[in-house]
XYZ file of N, CA and C in Angstrom:
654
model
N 0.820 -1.211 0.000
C 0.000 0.000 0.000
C 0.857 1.266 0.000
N 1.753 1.299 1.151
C 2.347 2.498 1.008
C 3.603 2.630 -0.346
N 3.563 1.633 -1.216
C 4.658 1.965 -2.123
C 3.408 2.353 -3.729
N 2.512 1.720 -3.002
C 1.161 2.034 -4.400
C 0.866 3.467 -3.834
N 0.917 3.697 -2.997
C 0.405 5.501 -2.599
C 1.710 6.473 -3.217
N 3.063 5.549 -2.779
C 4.225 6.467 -3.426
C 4.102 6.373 -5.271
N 4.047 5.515 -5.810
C 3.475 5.336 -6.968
C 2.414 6.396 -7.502
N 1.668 6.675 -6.389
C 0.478 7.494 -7.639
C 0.652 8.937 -6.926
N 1.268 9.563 -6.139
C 1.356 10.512 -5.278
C 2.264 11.227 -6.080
N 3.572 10.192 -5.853
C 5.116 11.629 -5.903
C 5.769 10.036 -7.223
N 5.452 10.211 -8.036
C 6.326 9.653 -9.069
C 7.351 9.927 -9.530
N 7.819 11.408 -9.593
C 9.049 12.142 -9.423
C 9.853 11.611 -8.453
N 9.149 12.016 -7.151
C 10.274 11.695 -6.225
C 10.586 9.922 -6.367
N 9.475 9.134 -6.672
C 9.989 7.815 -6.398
C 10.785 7.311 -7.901
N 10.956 8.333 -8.909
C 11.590 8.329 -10.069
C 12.931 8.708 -9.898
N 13.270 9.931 -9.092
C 14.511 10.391 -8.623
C 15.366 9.344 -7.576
N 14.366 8.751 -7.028
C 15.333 7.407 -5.979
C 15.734 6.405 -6.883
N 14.919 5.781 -7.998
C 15.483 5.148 -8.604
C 16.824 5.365 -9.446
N 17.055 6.508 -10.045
C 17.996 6.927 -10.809
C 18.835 7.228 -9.482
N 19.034 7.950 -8.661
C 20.054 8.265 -7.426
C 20.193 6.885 -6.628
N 19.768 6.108 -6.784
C 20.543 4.894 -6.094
C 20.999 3.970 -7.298
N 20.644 3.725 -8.273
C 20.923 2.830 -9.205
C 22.050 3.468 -10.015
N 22.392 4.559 -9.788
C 23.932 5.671 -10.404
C 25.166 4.932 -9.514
N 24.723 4.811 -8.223
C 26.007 4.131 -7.489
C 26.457 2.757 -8.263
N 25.363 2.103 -9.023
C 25.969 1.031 -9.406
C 26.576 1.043 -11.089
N 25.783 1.924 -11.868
C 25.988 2.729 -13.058
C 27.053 2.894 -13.295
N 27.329 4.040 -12.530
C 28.693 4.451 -12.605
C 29.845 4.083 -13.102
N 30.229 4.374 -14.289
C 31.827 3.787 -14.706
C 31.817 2.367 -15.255
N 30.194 2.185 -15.727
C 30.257 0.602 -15.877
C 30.252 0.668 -17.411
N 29.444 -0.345 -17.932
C 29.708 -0.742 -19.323
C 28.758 0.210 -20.353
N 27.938 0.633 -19.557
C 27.005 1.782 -19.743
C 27.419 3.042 -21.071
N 27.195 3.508 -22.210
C 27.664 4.616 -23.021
C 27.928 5.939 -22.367
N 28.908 6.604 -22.323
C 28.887 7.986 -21.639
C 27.677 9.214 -21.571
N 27.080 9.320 -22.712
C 26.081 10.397 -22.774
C 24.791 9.559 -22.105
N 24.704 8.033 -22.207
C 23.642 7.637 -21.074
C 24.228 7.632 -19.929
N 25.218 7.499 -19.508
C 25.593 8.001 -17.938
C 25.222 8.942 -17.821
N 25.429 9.908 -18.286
C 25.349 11.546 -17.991
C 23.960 11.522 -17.682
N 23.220 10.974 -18.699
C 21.728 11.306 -18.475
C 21.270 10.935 -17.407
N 21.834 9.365 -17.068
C 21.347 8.538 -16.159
C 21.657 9.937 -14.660
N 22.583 10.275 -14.711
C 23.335 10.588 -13.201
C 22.074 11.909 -13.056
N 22.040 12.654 -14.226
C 21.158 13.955 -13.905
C 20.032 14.042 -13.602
N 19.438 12.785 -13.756
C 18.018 12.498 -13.608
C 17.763 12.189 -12.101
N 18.632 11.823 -11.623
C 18.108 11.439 -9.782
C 17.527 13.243 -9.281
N 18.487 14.051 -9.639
C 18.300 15.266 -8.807
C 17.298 16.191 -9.599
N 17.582 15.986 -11.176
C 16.172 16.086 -12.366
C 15.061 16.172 -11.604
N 14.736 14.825 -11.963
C 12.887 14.508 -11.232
C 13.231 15.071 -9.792
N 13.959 15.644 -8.604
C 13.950 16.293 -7.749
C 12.609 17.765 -7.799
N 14.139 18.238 -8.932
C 13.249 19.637 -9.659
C 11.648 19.678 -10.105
N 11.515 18.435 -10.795
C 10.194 18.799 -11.477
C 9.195 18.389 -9.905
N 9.820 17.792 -9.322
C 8.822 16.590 -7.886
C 8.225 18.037 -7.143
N 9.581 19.185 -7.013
C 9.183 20.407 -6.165
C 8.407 21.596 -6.980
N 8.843 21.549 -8.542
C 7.879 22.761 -9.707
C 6.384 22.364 -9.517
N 6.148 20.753 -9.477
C 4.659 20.213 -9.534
C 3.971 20.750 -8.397
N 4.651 20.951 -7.023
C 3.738 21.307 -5.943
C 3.035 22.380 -6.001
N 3.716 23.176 -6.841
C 2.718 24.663 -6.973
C 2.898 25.443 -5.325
N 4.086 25.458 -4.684
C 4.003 26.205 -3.752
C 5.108 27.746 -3.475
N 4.499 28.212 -4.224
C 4.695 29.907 -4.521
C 6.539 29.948 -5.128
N 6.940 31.676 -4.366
C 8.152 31.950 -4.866
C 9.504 31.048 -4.342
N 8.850 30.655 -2.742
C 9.648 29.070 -2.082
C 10.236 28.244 -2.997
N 8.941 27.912 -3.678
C 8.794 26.788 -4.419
C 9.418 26.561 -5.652
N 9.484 27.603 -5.832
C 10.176 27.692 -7.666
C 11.595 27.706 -7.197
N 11.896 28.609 -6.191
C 13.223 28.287 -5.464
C 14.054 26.991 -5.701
N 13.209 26.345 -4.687
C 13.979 24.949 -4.632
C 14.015 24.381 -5.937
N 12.961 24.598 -6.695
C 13.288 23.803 -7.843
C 14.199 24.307 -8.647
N 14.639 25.754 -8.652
C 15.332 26.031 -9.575
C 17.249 25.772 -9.154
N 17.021 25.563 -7.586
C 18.213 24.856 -7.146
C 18.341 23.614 -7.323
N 17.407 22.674 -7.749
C 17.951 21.137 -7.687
C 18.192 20.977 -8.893
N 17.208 22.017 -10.132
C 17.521 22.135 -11.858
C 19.246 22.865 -12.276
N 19.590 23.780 -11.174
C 20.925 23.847 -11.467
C 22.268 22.719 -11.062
N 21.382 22.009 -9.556
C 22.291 20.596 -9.386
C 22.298 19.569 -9.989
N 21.111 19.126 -10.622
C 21.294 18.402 -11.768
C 22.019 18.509 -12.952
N 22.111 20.136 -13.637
C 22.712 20.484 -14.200
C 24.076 20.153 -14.490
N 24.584 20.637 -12.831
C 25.742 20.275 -12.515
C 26.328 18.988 -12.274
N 25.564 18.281 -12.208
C 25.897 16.686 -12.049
C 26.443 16.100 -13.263
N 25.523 17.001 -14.218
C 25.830 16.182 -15.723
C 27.428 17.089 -16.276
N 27.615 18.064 -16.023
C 28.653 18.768 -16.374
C 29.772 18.263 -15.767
N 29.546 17.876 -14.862
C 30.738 17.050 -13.754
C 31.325 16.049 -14.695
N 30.470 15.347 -15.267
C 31.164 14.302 -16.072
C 32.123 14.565 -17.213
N 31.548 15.676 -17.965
C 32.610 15.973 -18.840
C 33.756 17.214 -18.853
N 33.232 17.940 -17.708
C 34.669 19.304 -16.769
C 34.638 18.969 -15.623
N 35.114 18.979 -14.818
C 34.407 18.928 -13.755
C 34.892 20.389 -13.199
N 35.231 21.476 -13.428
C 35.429 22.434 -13.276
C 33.990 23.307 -13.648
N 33.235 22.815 -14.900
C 32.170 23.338 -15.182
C 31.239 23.398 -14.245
N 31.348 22.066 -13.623
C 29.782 21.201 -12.855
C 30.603 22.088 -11.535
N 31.452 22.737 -10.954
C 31.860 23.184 -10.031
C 30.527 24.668 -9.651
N 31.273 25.019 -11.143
C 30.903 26.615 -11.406
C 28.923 26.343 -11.274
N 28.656 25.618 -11.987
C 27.068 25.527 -11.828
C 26.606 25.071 -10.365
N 27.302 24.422 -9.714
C 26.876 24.229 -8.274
C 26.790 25.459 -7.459
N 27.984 25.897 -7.800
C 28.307 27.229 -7.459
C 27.050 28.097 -7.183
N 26.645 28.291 -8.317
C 25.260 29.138 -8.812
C 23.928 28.485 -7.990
N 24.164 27.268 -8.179
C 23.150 26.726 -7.634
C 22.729 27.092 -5.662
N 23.988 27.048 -5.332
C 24.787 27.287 -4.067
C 23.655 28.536 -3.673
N 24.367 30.015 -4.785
C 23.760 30.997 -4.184
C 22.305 31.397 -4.169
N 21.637 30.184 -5.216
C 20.125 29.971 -5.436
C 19.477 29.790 -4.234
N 20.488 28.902 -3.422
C 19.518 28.352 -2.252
C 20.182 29.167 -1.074
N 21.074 30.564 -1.036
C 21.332 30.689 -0.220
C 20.203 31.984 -0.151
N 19.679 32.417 -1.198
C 19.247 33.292 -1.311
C 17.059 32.560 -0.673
N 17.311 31.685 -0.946
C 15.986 30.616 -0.584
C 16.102 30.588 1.111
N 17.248 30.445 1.385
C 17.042 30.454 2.970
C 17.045 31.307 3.596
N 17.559 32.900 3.239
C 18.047 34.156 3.615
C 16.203 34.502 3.621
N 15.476 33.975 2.988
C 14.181 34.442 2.588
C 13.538 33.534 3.920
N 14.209 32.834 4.687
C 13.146 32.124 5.647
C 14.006 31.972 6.535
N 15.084 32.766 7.069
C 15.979 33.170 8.268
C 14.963 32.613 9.380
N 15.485 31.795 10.406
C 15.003 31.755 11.855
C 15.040 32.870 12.270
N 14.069 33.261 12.944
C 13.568 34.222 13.647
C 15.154 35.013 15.000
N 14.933 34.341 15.403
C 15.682 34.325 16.540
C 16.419 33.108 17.113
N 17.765 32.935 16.070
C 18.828 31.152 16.204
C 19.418 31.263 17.555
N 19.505 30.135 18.013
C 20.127 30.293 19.651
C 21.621 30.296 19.309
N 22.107 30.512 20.195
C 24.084 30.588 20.434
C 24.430 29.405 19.835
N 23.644 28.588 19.930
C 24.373 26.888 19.352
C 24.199 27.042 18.052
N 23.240 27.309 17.233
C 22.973 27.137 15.915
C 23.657 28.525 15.148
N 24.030 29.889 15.884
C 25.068 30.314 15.232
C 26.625 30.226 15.028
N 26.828 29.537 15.975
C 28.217 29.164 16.726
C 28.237 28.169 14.879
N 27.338 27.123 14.941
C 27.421 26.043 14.086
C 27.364 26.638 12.458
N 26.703 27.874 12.524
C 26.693 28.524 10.922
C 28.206 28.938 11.044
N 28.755 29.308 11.951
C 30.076 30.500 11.747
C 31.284 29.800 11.542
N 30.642 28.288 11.605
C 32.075 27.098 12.245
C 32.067 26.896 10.816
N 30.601 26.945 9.714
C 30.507 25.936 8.439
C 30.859 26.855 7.552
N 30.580 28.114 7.958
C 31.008 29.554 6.954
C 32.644 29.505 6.663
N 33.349 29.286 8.320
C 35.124 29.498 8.238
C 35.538 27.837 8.201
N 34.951 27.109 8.430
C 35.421 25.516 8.266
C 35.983 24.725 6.941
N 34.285 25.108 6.142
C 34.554 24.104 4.698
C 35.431 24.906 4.048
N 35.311 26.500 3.732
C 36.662 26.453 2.612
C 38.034 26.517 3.291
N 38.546 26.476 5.129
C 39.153 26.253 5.470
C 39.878 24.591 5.262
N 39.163 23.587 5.202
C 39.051 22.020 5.163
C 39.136 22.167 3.766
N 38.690 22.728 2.728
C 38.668 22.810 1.242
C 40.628 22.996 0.821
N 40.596 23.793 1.212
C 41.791 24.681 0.847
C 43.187 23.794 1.206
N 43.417 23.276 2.707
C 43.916 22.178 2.944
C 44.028 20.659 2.052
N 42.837 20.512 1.962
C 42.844 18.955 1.294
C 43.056 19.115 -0.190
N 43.371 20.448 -0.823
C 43.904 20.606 -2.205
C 45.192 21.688 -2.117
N 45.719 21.259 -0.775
C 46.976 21.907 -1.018
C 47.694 21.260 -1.522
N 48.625 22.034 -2.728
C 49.862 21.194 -3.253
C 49.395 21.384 -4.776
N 48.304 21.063 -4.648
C 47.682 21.363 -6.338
C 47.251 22.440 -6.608
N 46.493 22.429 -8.173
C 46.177 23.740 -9.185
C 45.047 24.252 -8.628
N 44.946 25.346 -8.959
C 43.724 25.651 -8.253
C 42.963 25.843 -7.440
N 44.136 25.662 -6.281
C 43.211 25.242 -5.049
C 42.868 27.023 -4.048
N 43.044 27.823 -4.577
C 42.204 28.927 -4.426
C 40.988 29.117 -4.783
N 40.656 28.581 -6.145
C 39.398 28.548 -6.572
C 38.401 27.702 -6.253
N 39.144 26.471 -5.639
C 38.867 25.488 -4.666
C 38.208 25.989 -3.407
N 38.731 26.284 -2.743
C 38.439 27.375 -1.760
C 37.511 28.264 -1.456
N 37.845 29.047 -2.662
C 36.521 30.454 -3.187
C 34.990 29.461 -2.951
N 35.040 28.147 -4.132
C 33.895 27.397 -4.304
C 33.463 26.957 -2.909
N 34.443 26.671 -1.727
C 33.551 25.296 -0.560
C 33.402 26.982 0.029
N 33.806 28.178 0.316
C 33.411 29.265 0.536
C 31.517 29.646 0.708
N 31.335 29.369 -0.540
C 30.152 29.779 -1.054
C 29.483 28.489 -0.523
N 30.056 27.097 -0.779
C 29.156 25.782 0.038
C 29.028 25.971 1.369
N 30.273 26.617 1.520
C 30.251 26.879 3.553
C 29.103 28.108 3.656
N 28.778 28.873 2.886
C 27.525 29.893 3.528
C 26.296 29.301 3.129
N 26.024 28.349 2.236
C 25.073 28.127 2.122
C 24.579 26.380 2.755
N 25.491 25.882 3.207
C 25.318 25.136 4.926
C 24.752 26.260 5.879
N 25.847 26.874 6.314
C 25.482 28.222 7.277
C 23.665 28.326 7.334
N 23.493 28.919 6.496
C 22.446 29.454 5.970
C 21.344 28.315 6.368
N 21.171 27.486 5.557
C 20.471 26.324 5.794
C 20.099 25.953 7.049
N 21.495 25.949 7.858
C 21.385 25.495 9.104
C 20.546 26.574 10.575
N 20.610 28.075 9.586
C 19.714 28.916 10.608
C 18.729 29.254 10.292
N 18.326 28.674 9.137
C 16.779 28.639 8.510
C 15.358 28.531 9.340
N 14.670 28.725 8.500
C 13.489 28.170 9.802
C 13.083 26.914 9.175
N 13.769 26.299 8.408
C 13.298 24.671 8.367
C 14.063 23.990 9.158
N 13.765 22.310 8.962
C 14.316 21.574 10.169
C 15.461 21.207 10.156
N 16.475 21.292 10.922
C 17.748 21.302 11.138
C 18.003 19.848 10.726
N 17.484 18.748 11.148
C 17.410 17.486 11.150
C 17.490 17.086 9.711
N 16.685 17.661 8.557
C 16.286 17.524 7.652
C 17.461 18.788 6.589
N 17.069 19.662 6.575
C 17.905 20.667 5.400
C 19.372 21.052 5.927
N 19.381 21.608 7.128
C 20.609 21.656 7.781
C 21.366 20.010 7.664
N 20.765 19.297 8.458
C 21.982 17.622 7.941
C 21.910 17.546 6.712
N 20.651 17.697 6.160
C 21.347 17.714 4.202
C 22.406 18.531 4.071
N 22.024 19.646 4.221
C 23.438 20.537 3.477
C 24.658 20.250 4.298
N 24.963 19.457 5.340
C 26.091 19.294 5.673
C 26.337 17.938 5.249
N 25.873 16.770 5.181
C 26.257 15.668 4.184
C 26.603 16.245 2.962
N 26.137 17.142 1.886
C 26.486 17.874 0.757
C 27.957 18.186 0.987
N 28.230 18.833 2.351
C 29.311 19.541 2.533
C 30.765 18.293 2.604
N 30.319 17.337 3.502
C 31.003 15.991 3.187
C 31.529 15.492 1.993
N 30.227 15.781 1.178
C 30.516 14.635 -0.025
C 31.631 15.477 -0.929
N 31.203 17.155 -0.953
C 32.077 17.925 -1.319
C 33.696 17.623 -0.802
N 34.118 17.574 0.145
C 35.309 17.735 0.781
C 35.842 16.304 0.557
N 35.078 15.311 0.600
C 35.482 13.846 0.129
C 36.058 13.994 -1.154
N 35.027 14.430 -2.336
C 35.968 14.701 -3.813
C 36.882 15.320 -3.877
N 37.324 16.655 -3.546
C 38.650 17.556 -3.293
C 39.145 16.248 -2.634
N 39.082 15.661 -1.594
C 40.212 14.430 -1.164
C 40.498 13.140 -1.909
N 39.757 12.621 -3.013
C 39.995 12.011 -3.598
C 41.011 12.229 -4.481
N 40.737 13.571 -5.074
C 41.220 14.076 -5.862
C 42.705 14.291 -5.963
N 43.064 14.177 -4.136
C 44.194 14.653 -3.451
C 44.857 13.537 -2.625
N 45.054 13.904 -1.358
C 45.953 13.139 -0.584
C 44.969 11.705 -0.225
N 43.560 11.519 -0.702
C 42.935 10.287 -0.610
C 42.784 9.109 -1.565
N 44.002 9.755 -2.759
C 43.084 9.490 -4.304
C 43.585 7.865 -4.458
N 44.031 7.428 -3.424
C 44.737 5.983 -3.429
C 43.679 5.462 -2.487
N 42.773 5.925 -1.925
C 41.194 5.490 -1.067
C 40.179 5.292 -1.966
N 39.749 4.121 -2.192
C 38.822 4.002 -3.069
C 37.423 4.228 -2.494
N 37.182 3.989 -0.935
C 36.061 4.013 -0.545
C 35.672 6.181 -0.500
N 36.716 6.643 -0.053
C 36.642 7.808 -0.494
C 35.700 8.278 -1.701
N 36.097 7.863 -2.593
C 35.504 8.423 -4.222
C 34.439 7.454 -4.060
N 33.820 6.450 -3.365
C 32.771 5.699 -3.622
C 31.634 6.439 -2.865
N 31.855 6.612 -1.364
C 31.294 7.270 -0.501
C 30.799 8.785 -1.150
N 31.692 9.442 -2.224
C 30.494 10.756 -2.892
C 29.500 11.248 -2.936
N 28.955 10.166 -4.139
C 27.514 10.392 -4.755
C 26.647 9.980 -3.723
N 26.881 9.108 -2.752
C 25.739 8.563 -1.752
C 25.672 9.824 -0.696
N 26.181 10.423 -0.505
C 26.293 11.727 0.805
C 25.676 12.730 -0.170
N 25.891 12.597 -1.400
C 25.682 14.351 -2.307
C 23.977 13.498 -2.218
N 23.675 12.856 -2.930
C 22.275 12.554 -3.124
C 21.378 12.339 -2.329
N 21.796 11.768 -1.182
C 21.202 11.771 0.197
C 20.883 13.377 0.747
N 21.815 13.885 0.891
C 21.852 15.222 1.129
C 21.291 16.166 0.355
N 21.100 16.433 -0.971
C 20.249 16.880 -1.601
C 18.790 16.507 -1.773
N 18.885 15.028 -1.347
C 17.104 14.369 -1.233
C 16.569 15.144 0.330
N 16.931 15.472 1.137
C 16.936 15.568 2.078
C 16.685 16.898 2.460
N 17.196 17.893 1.289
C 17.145 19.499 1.205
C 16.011 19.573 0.539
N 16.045 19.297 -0.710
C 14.577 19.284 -1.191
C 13.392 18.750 -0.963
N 13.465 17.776 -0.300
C 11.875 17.031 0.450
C 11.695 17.686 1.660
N 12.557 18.312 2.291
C 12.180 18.525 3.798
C 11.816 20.208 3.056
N 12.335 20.763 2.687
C 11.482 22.201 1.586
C 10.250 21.952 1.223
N 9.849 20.776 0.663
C 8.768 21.040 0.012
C 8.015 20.617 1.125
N 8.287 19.604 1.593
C 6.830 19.521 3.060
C 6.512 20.451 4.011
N 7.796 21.060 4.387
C 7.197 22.055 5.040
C 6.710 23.147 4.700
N 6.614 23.793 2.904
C 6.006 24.451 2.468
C 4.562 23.845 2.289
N 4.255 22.803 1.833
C 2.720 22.466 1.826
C 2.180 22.499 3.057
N 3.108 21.866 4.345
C 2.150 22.043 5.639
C 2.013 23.206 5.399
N 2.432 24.313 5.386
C 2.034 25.766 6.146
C 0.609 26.259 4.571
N 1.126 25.442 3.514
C -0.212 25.992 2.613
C -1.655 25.280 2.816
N -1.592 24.378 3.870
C -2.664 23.637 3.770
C -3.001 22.456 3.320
């Protein structure tokens, strides 16, 4: 019953789990490249359209237009990954600008202490785990903008449990690739562990958005 209710309810969303868990196994396999690509963009894809369908106002288009630039970026990853950086990027300030719009009222000492740690932390932890290599200023600049928009998330008035631990699994999966990339790149569970923290964490930002926008619409 409850997978026939997910079936006729949220087909998106139960379309996006299929493609975001079945990518972990996808991945790098015997599969054609431009169907990878497709395959990988589609978990966070049907995200976008799962949150455009709800019809819940300027929120709403929000989130979707952040999970349509992470998808974006998912697929660009495959063939720059400097590109899929820059579009996250964007995507980044989509949703920082989504949470700045639904600021907690009044965050206690703990939950700013925890924005100020994720603001100076990730591109601090960024910058480190690509020392030695190219780029790693721009490296930096980028978990910068991931570190405010954790921050952000995390003093929101949605649920900490839900968008705040998303965007900090995001922030993980981020700092895992810069380490793969780097002093981990001989860790295979490293580069495996990725996509399961980014997709989790983005399922997690966008579903806990959209429910708590429909509770409050009724």
């Amino acid at each position: 019953m409850v997978k026939r209710a997910l079936i006729e309810r949220r087909p998106w969303l139960l379309l996006s789990l299929f493609f975001g868990v079945s990518w972990w196994f996808v991945a790098g396999g015997a599969m054609p490249g431009l169907y990878q690509i497709a395959w990988k963009g589609a978990a966070v894809g049907a995200l976008a359209v799962y949150a455009f369908q709800r019809h819940l106002g300027r929120d709403g288009a929000l989130i979707a237009g952040v999970m349509t630039l992470y998808a974006l970026a998912d697929m660009a990853q495959e063939l720059w990954l400097a590109a899929g950086g820059v579009l996250h990027a964007v995507g980044h300030v989509l949703a920082i600008w989504l949470f700045a719009r639904n600021r907690r009222a009044n965050p206690t000492r703990s939950q700013r202490l925890v924005g100020i740690a994720l603001l100076v932390g990730v591109p601090l932890d960024a910058f480190l785990l690509a020392f030695g290599g190219e780029g790693r200023w721009l490296v930096a600049g980028y978990a910068l903008i991931l570190g405010a928009m954790a921050a952000m998330a995390w003093q929101s008035r949605f649920s900490r449990y839900r968008i705040g631990a998303g965007a900090v699994l995001f922030v993980l999966s981020d700092l895992l690739l810069i380490a793969a990339n780097g002093p981990l790149r001989s860790v295979a569970l490293a580069g495996a562990l990725v996509w399961p923290l980014y997709y989790i964490g983005v399922l997690m930002i966008c579903t806990g958005v959209v429910v708590r926008l429909r509770r409050e619409r009724g």
